[in-house]
C-alpha positions as a printed Julia matrix, in Angstrom:
370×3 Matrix{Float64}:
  87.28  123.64  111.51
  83.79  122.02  111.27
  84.4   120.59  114.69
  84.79  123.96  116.08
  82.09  125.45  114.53
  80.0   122.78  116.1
  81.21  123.3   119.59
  80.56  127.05  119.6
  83.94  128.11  119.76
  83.76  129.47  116.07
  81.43  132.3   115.95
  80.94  136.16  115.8
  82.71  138.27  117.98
  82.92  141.94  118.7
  86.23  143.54  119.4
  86.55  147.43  120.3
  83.51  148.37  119.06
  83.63  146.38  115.89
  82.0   143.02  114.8
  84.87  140.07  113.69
  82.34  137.2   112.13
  83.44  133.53  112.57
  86.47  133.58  114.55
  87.94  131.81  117.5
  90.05  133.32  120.37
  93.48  131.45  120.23
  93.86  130.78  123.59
  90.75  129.37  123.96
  91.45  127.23  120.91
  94.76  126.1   122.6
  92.67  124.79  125.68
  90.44  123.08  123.39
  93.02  121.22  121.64
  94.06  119.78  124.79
  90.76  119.28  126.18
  90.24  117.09  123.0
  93.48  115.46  122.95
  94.37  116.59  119.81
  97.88  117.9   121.64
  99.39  116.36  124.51
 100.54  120.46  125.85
 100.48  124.16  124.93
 103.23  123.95  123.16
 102.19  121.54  120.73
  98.98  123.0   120.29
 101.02  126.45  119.79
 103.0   124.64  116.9
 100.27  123.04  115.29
  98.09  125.98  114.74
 101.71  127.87  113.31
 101.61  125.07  110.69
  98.5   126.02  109.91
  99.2   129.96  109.75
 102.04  128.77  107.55
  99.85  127.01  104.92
  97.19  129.73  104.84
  94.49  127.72  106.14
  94.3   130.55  109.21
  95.19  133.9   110.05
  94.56  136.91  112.6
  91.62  138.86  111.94
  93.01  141.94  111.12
  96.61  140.33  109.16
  98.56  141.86  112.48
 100.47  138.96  113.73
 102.01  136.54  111.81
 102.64  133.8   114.46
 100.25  132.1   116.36
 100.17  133.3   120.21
  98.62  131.51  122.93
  96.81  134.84  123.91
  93.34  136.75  123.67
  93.91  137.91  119.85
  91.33  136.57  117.19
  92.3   134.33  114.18
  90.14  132.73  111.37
  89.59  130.23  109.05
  90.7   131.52  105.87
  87.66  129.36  104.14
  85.23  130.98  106.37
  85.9   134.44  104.88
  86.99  133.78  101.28
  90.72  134.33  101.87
  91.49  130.6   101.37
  94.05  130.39   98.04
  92.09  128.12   95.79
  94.92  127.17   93.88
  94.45  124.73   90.78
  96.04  121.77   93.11
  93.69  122.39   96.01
  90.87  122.27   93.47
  91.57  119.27   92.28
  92.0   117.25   95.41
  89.08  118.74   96.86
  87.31  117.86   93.89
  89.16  114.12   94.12
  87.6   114.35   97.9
  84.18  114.61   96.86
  84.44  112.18   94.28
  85.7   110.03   96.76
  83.47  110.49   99.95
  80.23  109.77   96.6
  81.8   106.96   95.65
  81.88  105.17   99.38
  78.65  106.2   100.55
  76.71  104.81   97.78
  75.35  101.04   97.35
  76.95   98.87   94.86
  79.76  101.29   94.56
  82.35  100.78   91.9
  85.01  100.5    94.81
  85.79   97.1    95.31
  88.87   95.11   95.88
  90.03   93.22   92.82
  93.05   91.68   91.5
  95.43   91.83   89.01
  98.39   89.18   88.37
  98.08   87.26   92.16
  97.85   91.14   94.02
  94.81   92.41   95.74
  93.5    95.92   95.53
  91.61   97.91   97.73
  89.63  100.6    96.41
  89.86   99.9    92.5
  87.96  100.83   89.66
  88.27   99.9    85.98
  88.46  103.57   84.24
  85.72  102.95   81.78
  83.62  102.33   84.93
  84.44  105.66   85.84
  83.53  107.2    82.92
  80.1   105.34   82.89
  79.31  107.11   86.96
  80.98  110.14   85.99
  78.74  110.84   83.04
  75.65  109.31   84.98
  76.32  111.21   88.08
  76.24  114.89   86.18
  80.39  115.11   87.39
  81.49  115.29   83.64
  79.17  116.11   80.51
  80.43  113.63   78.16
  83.01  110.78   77.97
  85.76  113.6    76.7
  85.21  115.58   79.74
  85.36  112.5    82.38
  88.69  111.37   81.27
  90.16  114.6    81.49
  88.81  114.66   85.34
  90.36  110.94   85.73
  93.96  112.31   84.13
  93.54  115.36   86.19
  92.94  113.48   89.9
  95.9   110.62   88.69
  98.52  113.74   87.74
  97.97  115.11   90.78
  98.79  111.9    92.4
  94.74  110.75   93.84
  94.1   108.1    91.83
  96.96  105.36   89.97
  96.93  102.92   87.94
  97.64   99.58   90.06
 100.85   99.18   89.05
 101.65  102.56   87.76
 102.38  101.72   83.83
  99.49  103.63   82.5
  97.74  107.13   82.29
  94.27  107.24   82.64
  91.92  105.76   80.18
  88.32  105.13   78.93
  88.87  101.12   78.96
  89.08   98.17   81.46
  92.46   99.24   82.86
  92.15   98.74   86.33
  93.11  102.09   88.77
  92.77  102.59   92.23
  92.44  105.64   94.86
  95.69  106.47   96.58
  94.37  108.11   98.98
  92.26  107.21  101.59
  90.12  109.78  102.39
  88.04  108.36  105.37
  91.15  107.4   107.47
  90.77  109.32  110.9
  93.7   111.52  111.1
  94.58  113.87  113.88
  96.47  117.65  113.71
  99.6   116.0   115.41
 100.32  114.07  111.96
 101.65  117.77  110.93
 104.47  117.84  113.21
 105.59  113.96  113.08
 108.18  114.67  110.34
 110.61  113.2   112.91
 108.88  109.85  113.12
 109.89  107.07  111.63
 106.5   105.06  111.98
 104.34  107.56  110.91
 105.57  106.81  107.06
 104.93  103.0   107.43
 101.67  103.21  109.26
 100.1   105.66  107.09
 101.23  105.05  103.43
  98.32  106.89  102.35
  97.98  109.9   104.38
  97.93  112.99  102.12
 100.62  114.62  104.24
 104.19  114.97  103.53
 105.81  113.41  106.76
 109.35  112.75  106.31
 112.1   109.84  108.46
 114.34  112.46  109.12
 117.13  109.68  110.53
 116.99  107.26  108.23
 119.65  104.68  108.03
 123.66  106.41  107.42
 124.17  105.35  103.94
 126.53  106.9   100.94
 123.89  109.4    99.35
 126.47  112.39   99.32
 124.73  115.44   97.65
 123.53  118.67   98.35
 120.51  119.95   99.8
 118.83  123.77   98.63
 117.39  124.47  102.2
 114.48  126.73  102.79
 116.44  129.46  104.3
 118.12  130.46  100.91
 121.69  128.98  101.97
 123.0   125.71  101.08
 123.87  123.69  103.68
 125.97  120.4   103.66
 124.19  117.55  105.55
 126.13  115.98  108.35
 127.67  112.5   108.54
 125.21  111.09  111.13
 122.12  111.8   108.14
 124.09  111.79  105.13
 128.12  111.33  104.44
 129.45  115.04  104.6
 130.55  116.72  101.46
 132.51  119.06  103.92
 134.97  116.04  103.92
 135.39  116.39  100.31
 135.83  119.81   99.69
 138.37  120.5   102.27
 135.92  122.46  104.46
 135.17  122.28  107.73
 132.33  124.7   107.78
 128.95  123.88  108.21
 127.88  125.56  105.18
 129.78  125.44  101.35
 128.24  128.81  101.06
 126.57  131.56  102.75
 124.68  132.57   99.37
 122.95  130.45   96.75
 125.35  128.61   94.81
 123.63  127.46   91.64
 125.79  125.25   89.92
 126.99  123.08   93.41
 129.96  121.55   92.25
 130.52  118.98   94.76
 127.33  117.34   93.22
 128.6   117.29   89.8
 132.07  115.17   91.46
 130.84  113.1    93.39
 127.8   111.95   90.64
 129.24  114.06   87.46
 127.7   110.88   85.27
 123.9   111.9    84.12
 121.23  109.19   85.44
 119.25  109.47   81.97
 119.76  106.46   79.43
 119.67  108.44   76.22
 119.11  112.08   75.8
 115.69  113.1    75.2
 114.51  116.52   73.68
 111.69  118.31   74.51
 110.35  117.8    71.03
 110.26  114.26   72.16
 108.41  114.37   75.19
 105.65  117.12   73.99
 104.72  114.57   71.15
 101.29  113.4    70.62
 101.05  109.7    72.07
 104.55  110.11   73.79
 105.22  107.6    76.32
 105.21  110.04   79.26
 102.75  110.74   82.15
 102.7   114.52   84.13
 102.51  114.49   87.46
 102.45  117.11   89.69
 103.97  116.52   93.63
 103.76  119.18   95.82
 106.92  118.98   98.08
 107.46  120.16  101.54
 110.67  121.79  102.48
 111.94  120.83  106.16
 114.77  122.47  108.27
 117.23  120.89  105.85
 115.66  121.03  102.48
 113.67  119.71   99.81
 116.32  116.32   99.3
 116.92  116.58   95.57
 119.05  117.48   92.82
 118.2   118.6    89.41
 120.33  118.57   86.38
 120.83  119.09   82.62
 118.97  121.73   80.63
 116.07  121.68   78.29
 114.78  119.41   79.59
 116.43  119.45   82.73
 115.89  115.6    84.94
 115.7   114.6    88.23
 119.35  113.55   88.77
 118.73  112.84   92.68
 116.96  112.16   95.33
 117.19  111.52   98.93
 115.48  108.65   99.56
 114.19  110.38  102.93
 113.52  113.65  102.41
 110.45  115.39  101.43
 110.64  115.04   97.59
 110.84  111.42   98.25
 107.99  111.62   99.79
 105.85  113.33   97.87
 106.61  111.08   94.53
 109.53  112.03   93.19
 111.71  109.99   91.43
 115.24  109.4    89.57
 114.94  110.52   86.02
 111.76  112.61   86.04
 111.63  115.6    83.76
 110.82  119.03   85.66
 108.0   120.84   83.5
 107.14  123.2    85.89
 108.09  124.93   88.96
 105.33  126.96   91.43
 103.61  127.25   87.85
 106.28  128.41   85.49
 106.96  126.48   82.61
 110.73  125.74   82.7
 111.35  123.04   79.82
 113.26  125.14   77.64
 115.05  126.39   81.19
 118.9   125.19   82.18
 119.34  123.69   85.56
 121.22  126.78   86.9
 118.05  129.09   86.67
 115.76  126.41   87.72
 117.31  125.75   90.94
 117.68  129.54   91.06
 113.74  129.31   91.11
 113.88  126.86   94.0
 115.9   128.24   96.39
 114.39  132.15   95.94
 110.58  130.48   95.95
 108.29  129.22   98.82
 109.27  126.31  101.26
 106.45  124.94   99.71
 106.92  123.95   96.54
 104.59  122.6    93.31
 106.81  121.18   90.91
 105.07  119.32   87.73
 107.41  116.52   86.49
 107.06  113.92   83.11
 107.6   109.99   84.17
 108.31  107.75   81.51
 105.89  104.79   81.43
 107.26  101.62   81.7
């Protein structure tokens, strides 16, 4: 966006008689994102610019079309008219971005690589460090204030602690920023869900990029897919629970089926240790950390299965799909789901959420620290 407001090819335009302030013409754009290499062909310039239609970051002028054509027709940047959904997650990693991009460009910066037990860092802090530049920089008021900011950016997955056994704290705990936030990244990132490399090469990247053929292994379970049907993976990606219901279909069902009970044969056994009640993980001091993962549903779903009821867990998860991805885990507790509280919820109507919700999907889960 700030590129193309640099180059001229954001700016006001006038359309039948009226004035459309800080647009771009599409096809125009298209050329440009050839011209700069950012995609190889019109096509892929066509897609990329859909993905970003689809996350609300643009849209035509006048709402009119919904896809992206490769035409005359105006679109914007929903941030350069207000329109951008400032949701409580975006805040917060765009207020873990500035943090970040202070913290670099500063000398003597509490970044530095350190070690703990034999393992280097990069990018590490101690958190009462953090506190101390916080507080001195004007970003928090007090102490109280700062390490709410800290729990906020490591719940949403921005900063960790090195080896991931602690929440954030005012003390010499040493954390470090998962994300990098000066890596160079380019638009095609967005449509390399297919490539394998892409996960390996950028472990930090804040997108969700899935291996969508990873290696045929016996991970039989469903996955909700985005369309509202469930569909049963095929053998090449995943061993086919058509073969064990007696169904040669592609799908088990043409409607949302809630209680999927192939799952429950082929894992019936609950992954959990020892129940746990909510009462239990709501305490004061309880040895659980929130976390929220925002999770990116592909063509065949989000890749994971939740089960039990008040508090309902993570029972599983494929290990290359897009929950995987984003964080999630084996064992997890769901607290919330696109904002809803669902603790006191069975699995039934929380998968119910799921598959009638967006593709993308904000779901806020309790860890147990080790």
């Amino acid at each position: 966006r700030l590129r193309l407001h640099d180059g001229k090819l954001i700016k006001d335009r006038r359309y039948h008689l009226r004035t459309y302030p800080n647009c771009f013409v599409a096809k125009e754009l298209t050329d440009w994102l050839i011209d700069h290499k950012e995609a190889p062909d019109r096509e892929t310039g066509i897609r990329l610019m859909q993905k970003l239609m689809d996350h609300y970051i643009i849209h035509h002028v006048c709402d009119e079309h919904s896809d992206y054509k490769d035409a005359k027709l105006l679109y914007r940047f929903r941030k350069d008219d207000g329109t951008f959904p400032l949701s409580k997650d975006v805040k917060v990693f765009m207020r873990g971005q500035s943090l970040y991009e202070k913290l670099v460009s500063v000398e003597e910066s509490i970044l530095k690589v350190r070690e703990e037990n034999s393992v280097k860092y990069q990018r590490t802090f101690l958190g009462c460090e953090m506190i101390d530049w916080l507080v001195q920089e004007g970003e928090a008021e007090n102490r109280k204030e700062a390490v709410e900011l800290g729990r906020a950016l490591l719940e949403h997955g921005i900063i960790q602690h090195v080896s991931n056994r602690h929440h954030f704290f005012d003390s010499d705990i040493l954390y470090q920023f998962w994300i990098n936030f000066r890596r160079r990244r380019r638009l095609t990132e967005l449509l390399n869900e297919n490539s394998s490399r892409a996960l390996s090469e950028s472990p930090d990247s804040p997108f969700c990029l899935r291996k969508l053929n990873p290696d045929p292994g016996n991970t039989s379970f469903l996955s909700v897919q985005t369309n509202k049907e469930i569909k049963i993976v095929s053998a090449v990606r995943r061993s086919s629970i058509t073969s064990l219901a007696g169904n040669s279909n592609s799908y088990f069902s043409p409607t949302p089926v809630l209680v999927f009970p192939p799952v429950a044969e082929c894992n019936p056994k609950s992954v959990l240790k020892r129940p746990v009640t909510n009462e239990e993980l709501l305490s004061p001091g309880a040895p659980y950390v929130k976390k929220t993962l925002t999770i990116v549903g592909d063509a065949v779903g989000w890749g994971f299965v939740v089960r039990g009821g008040r508090p309902c867990h993570i029972q599983a998860v494929d290990p290359g799909g897009p929950a995987a991805a984003a964080g999630m885990k084996v064992c997890q507790f769901v607290f919330s789901v696109n904002g809803m509280y669902v603790l006191h919820l069975d699995y039934q109507t929380i998968s119910s959420l799921i598959v009638t919700g967006p593709r993308t999907l904000v779901m806020e889960v309790m860890e147990a620290i080790e």
